[in-house]
mmCIF file of C-alpha atoms and ligand atoms in Angstrom:
data_model
loop_
_atom_site.group_PDB
_atom_site.id
_atom_site.type_symbol
_atom_site.label_atom_id
_atom_site.label_comp_id
_atom_site.label_asym_id
_atom_site.label_seq_id
_atom_site.Cartn_x
_atom_site.Cartn_y
_atom_site.Cartn_z
ATOM 1 C CA MET A 1 11.832 -38.024 14.385
ATOM 2 C CA ALA A 2 9.925 -34.741 14.130
ATOM 3 C CA ALA A 3 9.737 -33.343 10.596
ATOM 4 C CA SER A 4 12.071 -30.369 10.299
ATOM 5 C CA ARG A 5 10.443 -26.993 9.798
ATOM 6 C CA ARG A 6 10.993 -25.315 6.452
ATOM 7 C CA ILE A 7 12.303 -21.890 7.355
ATOM 8 C CA CYS A 8 13.137 -19.509 4.548
ATOM 9 C CA VAL A 9 14.708 -16.071 4.498
ATOM 10 C CA TYR A 10 13.545 -13.513 1.905
ATOM 11 C CA PRO A 11 16.300 -10.894 1.942
ATOM 12 C CA GLY A 12 16.288 -7.530 0.218
ATOM 13 C CA THR A 13 16.678 -3.808 0.581
ATOM 14 C CA PHE A 14 12.898 -3.145 0.407
ATOM 15 C CA ASP A 15 13.446 0.605 -0.085
ATOM 16 C CA PRO A 16 10.445 0.707 0.010
ATOM 17 C CA ILE A 17 8.460 -2.526 -0.097
ATOM 18 C CA THR A 18 6.382 -2.814 -3.299
ATOM 19 C CA ARG A 19 3.421 -4.867 -4.448
ATOM 20 C CA GLY A 20 5.940 -7.003 -6.322
ATOM 21 C CA HIS A 21 7.678 -7.896 -3.045
ATOM 22 C CA LEU A 22 4.314 -8.486 -1.360
ATOM 23 C CA ASP A 23 3.254 -10.828 -4.123
ATOM 24 C CA ILE A 24 6.385 -12.927 -3.536
ATOM 25 C CA ILE A 25 5.681 -12.951 0.225
ATOM 26 C CA ASP A 26 1.978 -13.848 -0.233
ATOM 27 C CA ARG A 27 2.888 -16.767 -2.479
ATOM 28 C CA GLY A 28 6.006 -17.768 -0.517
ATOM 29 C CA VAL A 29 4.186 -18.187 2.804
ATOM 30 C CA LYS A 30 2.252 -21.067 1.284
ATOM 31 C CA LEU A 31 5.459 -22.995 0.630
ATOM 32 C CA PHE A 32 7.282 -22.597 3.950
ATOM 33 C CA ASP A 33 6.508 -23.020 7.634
ATOM 34 C CA LEU A 34 8.162 -19.680 8.415
ATOM 35 C CA LEU A 35 9.175 -16.882 6.050
ATOM 36 C CA VAL A 36 11.575 -14.304 7.478
ATOM 37 C CA VAL A 37 11.617 -11.031 5.551
ATOM 38 C CA ALA A 38 15.177 -9.841 6.161
ATOM 39 C CA VAL A 39 15.786 -6.154 5.551
ATOM 40 C CA ALA A 40 19.383 -5.547 4.576
ATOM 41 C CA GLU A 41 20.588 -2.307 6.107
ATOM 42 C CA SER A 42 22.499 -1.753 2.820
ATOM 43 C CA PRO A 43 24.371 1.448 3.750
ATOM 44 C CA GLY A 44 26.271 1.079 0.460
ATOM 45 C CA LYS A 45 23.016 1.618 -1.456
ATOM 46 C CA ALA A 46 22.231 4.831 0.484
ATOM 47 C CA PRO A 47 18.566 3.855 0.993
ATOM 48 C CA LEU A 48 15.935 6.601 1.017
ATOM 49 C CA PHE A 49 14.239 5.055 4.070
ATOM 50 C CA SER A 50 16.024 4.010 7.264
ATOM 51 C CA ALA A 51 16.036 0.336 8.188
ATOM 52 C CA GLN A 52 13.515 1.102 10.967
ATOM 53 C CA GLU A 53 11.174 2.825 8.496
ATOM 54 C CA ARG A 54 11.468 -0.058 6.036
ATOM 55 C CA LEU A 55 10.747 -2.583 8.795
ATOM 56 C CA ALA A 56 7.676 -0.622 9.926
ATOM 57 C CA MET A 57 6.282 -0.401 6.379
ATOM 58 C CA ILE A 58 6.716 -4.127 5.819
ATOM 59 C CA ARG A 59 5.211 -5.048 9.206
ATOM 60 C CA GLU A 60 2.131 -2.999 8.405
ATOM 61 C CA GLU A 61 1.639 -4.940 5.181
ATOM 62 C CA VAL A 62 2.348 -8.491 6.349
ATOM 63 C CA GLY A 63 0.594 -8.440 9.738
ATOM 64 C CA ARG A 64 -2.126 -10.772 8.477
ATOM 65 C CA HIS A 65 0.351 -13.608 7.964
ATOM 66 C CA ARG A 66 1.041 -15.561 11.138
ATOM 67 C CA ASN A 67 4.081 -17.314 9.685
ATOM 68 C CA VAL A 68 5.941 -14.193 8.518
ATOM 69 C CA LYS A 69 8.596 -12.464 10.616
ATOM 70 C CA VAL A 70 10.269 -9.186 9.710
ATOM 71 C CA GLU A 71 13.804 -8.369 10.845
ATOM 72 C CA SER A 72 16.789 -6.327 9.756
ATOM 73 C CA PHE A 73 20.321 -7.600 9.415
ATOM 74 C CA ASP A 74 23.741 -6.157 8.795
ATOM 75 C CA SER A 75 26.015 -9.135 8.254
ATOM 76 C CA LEU A 76 26.886 -11.679 5.630
ATOM 77 C CA LEU A 77 23.567 -13.110 4.425
ATOM 78 C CA MET A 78 24.730 -16.717 4.740
ATOM 79 C CA ASP A 79 25.762 -16.153 8.381
ATOM 80 C CA TYR A 80 22.403 -14.570 9.112
ATOM 81 C CA VAL A 81 20.495 -17.444 7.457
ATOM 82 C CA ARG A 82 22.475 -20.092 9.362
ATOM 83 C CA ASN A 83 21.965 -18.270 12.658
ATOM 84 C CA LYS A 84 18.208 -18.263 12.020
ATOM 85 C CA GLY A 85 18.245 -22.028 11.675
ATOM 86 C CA ALA A 86 17.067 -21.582 8.082
ATOM 87 C CA ASN A 87 18.413 -23.328 5.005
ATOM 88 C CA ILE A 88 16.533 -21.632 2.175
ATOM 89 C CA VAL A 89 16.964 -18.177 0.657
ATOM 90 C CA LEU A 90 14.013 -16.909 -1.377
ATOM 91 C CA ARG A 91 14.534 -14.387 -4.164
ATOM 92 C CA GLY A 92 12.195 -13.006 -6.819
ATOM 93 C CA LEU A 93 12.811 -12.757 -10.547
ATOM 94 C CA ARG A 94 11.192 -10.188 -12.782
ATOM 95 C CA VAL A 95 13.062 -9.637 -15.997
ATOM 96 C CA MET A 96 16.030 -11.244 -17.714
ATOM 97 C CA SER A 97 18.347 -8.573 -16.346
ATOM 98 C CA ASP A 98 17.600 -9.754 -12.779
ATOM 99 C CA PHE A 99 18.798 -13.198 -13.735
ATOM 100 C CA GLU A 100 22.494 -12.528 -14.215
ATOM 101 C CA TYR A 101 22.925 -10.806 -10.860
ATOM 102 C CA GLU A 102 20.764 -13.318 -8.999
ATOM 103 C CA PHE A 103 22.560 -16.237 -10.623
ATOM 104 C CA GLN A 104 25.985 -14.940 -9.601
ATOM 105 C CA MET A 105 24.824 -14.200 -6.090
ATOM 106 C CA ALA A 106 23.302 -17.667 -5.721
ATOM 107 C CA LEU A 107 26.554 -19.284 -6.864
ATOM 108 C CA ILE A 108 28.694 -17.192 -4.512
ATOM 109 C CA ASN A 109 26.335 -17.912 -1.638
ATOM 110 C CA ARG A 110 26.507 -21.618 -2.409
ATOM 111 C CA LYS A 111 30.283 -21.459 -2.208
ATOM 112 C CA LEU A 112 29.966 -19.770 1.182
ATOM 113 C CA ASP A 113 27.542 -22.401 2.467
ATOM 114 C CA PRO A 114 26.544 -25.353 0.263
ATOM 115 C CA SER A 115 23.895 -26.453 2.760
ATOM 116 C CA ILE A 116 21.769 -23.362 2.014
ATOM 117 C CA GLU A 117 19.655 -23.432 -1.162
ATOM 118 C CA THR A 118 18.518 -20.348 -3.058
ATOM 119 C CA VAL A 119 14.993 -20.686 -4.433
ATOM 120 C CA PHE A 120 13.545 -18.304 -7.038
ATOM 121 C CA MET A 121 9.950 -17.346 -7.608
ATOM 122 C CA MET A 122 8.831 -15.696 -10.830
ATOM 123 C CA THR A 123 6.988 -12.436 -10.519
ATOM 124 C CA SER A 124 3.286 -12.379 -11.311
ATOM 125 C CA ASP A 125 3.033 -10.705 -14.717
ATOM 126 C CA ASN A 126 1.223 -7.635 -13.301
ATOM 127 C CA TYR A 127 4.263 -6.846 -11.190
ATOM 128 C CA ALA A 128 7.044 -7.504 -13.669
ATOM 129 C CA PRO A 129 7.796 -3.790 -14.190
ATOM 130 C CA VAL A 130 7.413 -2.842 -10.501
ATOM 131 C CA SER A 131 10.577 -1.924 -8.636
ATOM 132 C CA SER A 132 11.419 0.192 -5.578
ATOM 133 C CA ARG A 133 13.554 2.388 -7.823
ATOM 134 C CA PHE A 134 10.682 3.294 -10.192
ATOM 135 C CA ILE A 135 8.246 3.776 -7.310
ATOM 136 C CA LYS A 136 10.600 6.326 -5.717
ATOM 137 C CA GLU A 137 11.121 8.090 -9.027
ATOM 138 C CA ILE A 138 7.373 8.393 -9.710
ATOM 139 C CA ALA A 139 6.647 9.569 -6.141
ATOM 140 C CA ARG A 140 9.437 12.146 -6.288
ATOM 141 C CA TYR A 141 7.769 13.844 -9.271
ATOM 142 C CA GLY A 142 4.272 13.675 -7.823
ATOM 143 C CA GLY A 143 2.979 10.814 -9.991
ATOM 144 C CA ASP A 144 0.658 8.075 -8.769
ATOM 145 C CA GLU A 145 3.037 5.445 -7.448
ATOM 146 C CA ARG A 146 0.338 2.902 -6.450
ATOM 147 C CA LEU A 147 1.221 0.608 -9.337
HETATM 148 P P1 ADP B 201 18.076 -6.172 -3.362
HETATM 149 O O1 ADP B 201 18.798 -4.883 -3.120
HETATM 150 O O2 ADP B 201 18.547 -7.294 -2.490
HETATM 151 O O3 ADP B 201 17.967 -6.579 -4.817
HETATM 152 P P2 ADP B 201 15.241 -5.505 -3.523
HETATM 153 O O4 ADP B 201 14.385 -4.947 -2.440
HETATM 154 O O5 ADP B 201 15.441 -4.665 -4.746
HETATM 155 O O6 ADP B 201 16.603 -5.895 -2.817
HETATM 156 O O7 ADP B 201 14.652 -6.915 -4.013
HETATM 157 C C1 ADP B 201 14.527 -8.013 -3.130
HETATM 158 C C2 ADP B 201 14.110 -9.238 -3.916
HETATM 159 O O8 ADP B 201 12.798 -9.074 -4.408
HETATM 160 C C3 ADP B 201 14.988 -9.520 -5.145
HETATM 161 O O9 ADP B 201 15.115 -10.920 -5.297
HETATM 162 C C4 ADP B 201 14.167 -8.944 -6.291
HETATM 163 O O10 ADP B 201 14.465 -9.593 -7.520
HETATM 164 C C5 ADP B 201 12.773 -9.281 -5.806
HETATM 165 N N1 ADP B 201 11.773 -8.402 -6.416
HETATM 166 C C6 ADP B 201 11.741 -7.052 -6.408
HETATM 167 N N2 ADP B 201 10.666 -6.591 -7.091
HETATM 168 C C7 ADP B 201 10.006 -7.696 -7.562
HETATM 169 C C8 ADP B 201 8.832 -7.899 -8.362
HETATM 170 N N3 ADP B 201 8.149 -6.878 -8.859
HETATM 171 N N4 ADP B 201 8.483 -9.180 -8.626
HETATM 172 C C9 ADP B 201 9.227 -10.219 -8.159
HETATM 173 N N5 ADP B 201 10.337 -10.095 -7.416
HETATM 174 C C10 ADP B 201 10.727 -8.851 -7.114
#
Protein backbone atom coordinates (compact mmCIF):
# COMPACT_ATOMS: atom_id res chain seq x y z
CA MET A 1 0.00 0.00 0.00
CA ALA A 2 1.38 3.44 -0.89
CA ALA A 3 2.08 5.64 2.13
CA SER A 4 -0.58 8.33 2.36
CA ARG A 5 0.56 11.89 1.76
CA ARG A 6 0.46 14.24 4.72
CA ILE A 7 -1.53 17.19 3.47
CA CYS A 8 -2.12 20.06 5.85
CA VAL A 9 -4.17 23.23 5.56
CA TYR A 10 -2.91 26.44 7.22
CA PRO A 11 -5.99 28.66 7.31
CA GLY A 12 -6.15 32.32 8.25
CA THR A 13 -7.19 35.79 7.23
CA PHE A 14 -3.61 36.87 6.36
CA ASP A 15 -4.62 40.55 6.19
CA PRO A 16 -1.76 40.95 5.36
CA ILE A 17 0.68 38.06 5.65
CA THR A 18 3.40 38.76 8.25
CA ARG A 19 6.83 37.37 9.06
CA GLY A 20 5.12 35.48 11.88
CA HIS A 21 2.90 33.66 9.36
CA LEU A 22 5.89 33.05 7.08
CA ASP A 23 7.86 31.55 9.93
CA ILE A 24 5.04 29.05 10.55
CA ILE A 25 4.94 28.21 6.82
CA ASP A 26 8.75 27.85 6.56
CA ARG A 27 8.80 25.46 9.50
CA GLY A 28 5.54 23.70 8.59
CA VAL A 29 6.67 22.71 5.09
CA LYS A 30 9.31 20.49 6.66
CA LEU A 31 6.65 18.44 8.45
CA PHE A 32 4.14 17.85 5.65
CA ASP A 33 4.18 16.65 2.05
CA LEU A 34 1.90 19.52 1.02
CA LEU A 35 0.97 22.67 2.93
CA VAL A 36 -2.05 24.57 1.62
CA VAL A 37 -2.20 28.18 2.79
CA ALA A 38 -5.95 28.81 2.82
CA VAL A 39 -6.99 32.45 2.78
CA ALA A 40 -10.36 32.88 4.44
CA GLU A 41 -12.35 35.52 2.61
CA SER A 42 -13.60 36.62 6.08
CA PRO A 43 -16.10 39.30 4.98
CA GLY A 44 -17.19 39.51 8.63
CA LYS A 45 -13.73 40.83 9.57
CA ALA A 46 -13.89 43.56 6.88
CA PRO A 47 -10.30 42.89 5.72
CA LEU A 48 -8.20 45.82 4.50
CA PHE A 49 -6.96 43.79 1.52
CA SER A 50 -9.18 41.83 -0.87
CA ALA A 51 -8.81 38.07 -0.99
CA GLN A 52 -7.08 38.42 -4.39
CA GLU A 53 -4.57 40.92 -2.96
CA ARG A 54 -3.89 38.68 0.04
CA LEU A 55 -3.37 35.67 -2.23
CA ALA A 56 -0.95 37.62 -4.44
CA MET A 57 1.10 38.82 -1.45
CA ILE A 58 1.39 35.31 -0.05
CA ARG A 59 2.28 33.78 -3.44
CA GLU A 60 5.09 36.28 -3.83
CA GLU A 61 6.55 35.21 -0.49
CA VAL A 62 6.18 31.43 -0.70
CA GLY A 63 7.15 30.87 -4.35
CA ARG A 64 10.41 29.21 -3.32
CA HIS A 65 8.57 26.32 -1.66
CA ARG A 66 7.55 23.61 -4.11
CA ASN A 67 5.20 21.94 -1.64
CA VAL A 68 3.16 25.03 -0.73
CA LYS A 69 -0.12 25.92 -2.44
CA VAL A 70 -2.06 29.12 -1.86
CA GLU A 71 -5.84 29.27 -2.26
CA SER A 72 -8.81 31.18 -0.93
CA PHE A 73 -11.95 29.65 0.50
CA ASP A 74 -15.35 30.83 1.61
CA SER A 75 -16.96 27.84 3.27
CA LEU A 76 -16.85 25.91 6.49
CA LEU A 77 -13.17 25.16 7.14
CA MET A 78 -13.79 21.48 7.86
CA ASP A 79 -15.64 21.06 4.53
CA TYR A 80 -12.80 22.77 2.71
CA VAL A 81 -10.16 20.59 4.42
CA ARG A 82 -12.05 17.37 3.63
CA ASN A 83 -12.53 18.41 0.00
CA LYS A 84 -8.77 18.97 -0.29
CA GLY A 85 -8.14 15.41 0.82
CA ALA A 86 -6.33 16.81 3.86
CA ASN A 87 -6.71 15.71 7.46
CA ILE A 88 -4.57 18.21 9.35
CA VAL A 89 -5.21 21.86 10.18
CA LEU A 90 -2.14 23.88 11.14
CA ARG A 91 -2.46 26.92 13.40
CA GLY A 92 0.13 29.13 15.07
CA LEU A 93 0.28 30.18 18.71
CA ARG A 94 1.90 33.36 19.92
CA VAL A 95 0.68 34.45 23.30
CA MET A 96 -1.57 32.99 25.97
CA SER A 97 -4.51 35.00 24.67
CA ASP A 98 -4.35 33.10 21.35
CA PHE A 99 -4.76 29.87 23.25
CA GLU A 100 -8.34 30.23 24.46
CA TYR A 101 -9.73 31.06 21.02
CA GLU A 102 -7.63 28.43 19.25
CA PHE A 103 -8.57 25.80 21.82
CA GLN A 104 -12.29 26.44 21.41
CA MET A 105 -12.02 26.45 17.64
CA ALA A 106 -10.08 23.18 17.64
CA LEU A 107 -12.73 21.54 19.84
CA ILE A 108 -15.61 22.78 17.68
CA ASN A 109 -13.82 21.66 14.54
CA ARG A 110 -13.24 18.24 16.08
CA LYS A 111 -16.95 17.95 16.75
CA LEU A 112 -17.62 18.81 13.11
CA ASP A 113 -15.14 16.23 11.86
CA PRO A 114 -13.25 14.00 14.31
CA SER A 115 -11.04 12.63 11.54
CA ILE A 116 -9.32 16.02 11.10
CA GLU A 117 -6.60 16.93 13.63
CA THR A 118 -5.60 20.47 14.52
CA VAL A 119 -1.85 20.85 15.05
CA PHE A 120 -0.29 23.92 16.69
CA MET A 121 3.15 25.36 16.18
CA MET A 122 4.64 27.83 18.63
CA THR A 123 5.84 31.11 17.22
CA SER A 124 9.57 31.74 17.08
CA ASP A 125 10.26 34.19 19.91
CA ASN A 126 11.23 37.01 17.50
CA TYR A 127 7.73 36.96 16.06
CA ALA A 128 5.67 36.61 19.22
CA PRO A 129 4.47 40.24 19.13
CA VAL A 130 3.92 40.32 15.34
CA SER A 131 0.33 40.43 14.14
CA SER A 132 -1.46 41.67 11.00
CA ARG A 133 -3.39 44.09 13.19
CA PHE A 134 -0.27 45.83 14.57
CA ILE A 135 1.40 45.87 11.15
CA LYS A 136 -1.60 47.71 9.68
CA GLU A 137 -1.69 50.14 12.58
CA ILE A 138 2.02 50.99 12.27
CA ALA A 139 1.79 51.36 8.47
CA ARG A 140 -1.28 53.59 8.75
CA TYR A 141 0.69 56.11 10.83
CA GLY A 142 3.79 55.98 8.66
CA GLY A 143 5.94 53.87 10.99
CA ASP A 144 8.36 51.18 9.84
CA GLU A 145 6.20 48.07 9.70
CA ARG A 146 9.00 45.67 8.63
CA LEU A 147 9.11 44.04 12.05
P1 LIG B 1 -7.34 34.29 11.79
O1 LIG B 1 -8.29 35.40 11.47
O2 LIG B 1 -7.80 32.95 11.31
O3 LIG B 1 -6.87 34.25 13.23
P2 LIG B 1 -4.68 35.27 11.13
O4 LIG B 1 -4.16 35.65 9.79
O5 LIG B 1 -4.75 36.35 12.17
O6 LIG B 1 -6.08 34.58 10.87
O7 LIG B 1 -3.78 34.09 11.75
C1 LIG B 1 -3.67 32.83 11.10
C2 LIG B 1 -2.91 31.88 12.00
O8 LIG B 1 -1.57 32.29 12.12
C3 LIG B 1 -3.46 31.80 13.44
O9 LIG B 1 -3.33 30.47 13.90
C4 LIG B 1 -2.52 32.72 14.21
O10 LIG B 1 -2.45 32.35 15.58
C5 LIG B 1 -1.22 32.43 13.49
N1 LIG B 1 -0.27 33.52 13.65
C6 LIG B 1 -0.45 34.83 13.35
N2 LIG B 1 0.66 35.55 13.65
C7 LIG B 1 1.57 34.67 14.17
C8 LIG B 1 2.90 34.78 14.69
N3 LIG B 1 3.50 35.96 14.79
N4 LIG B 1 3.49 33.65 15.12
C9 LIG B 1 2.84 32.45 15.06
N5 LIG B 1 1.59 32.28 14.60
C10 LIG B 1 0.96 33.37 14.15
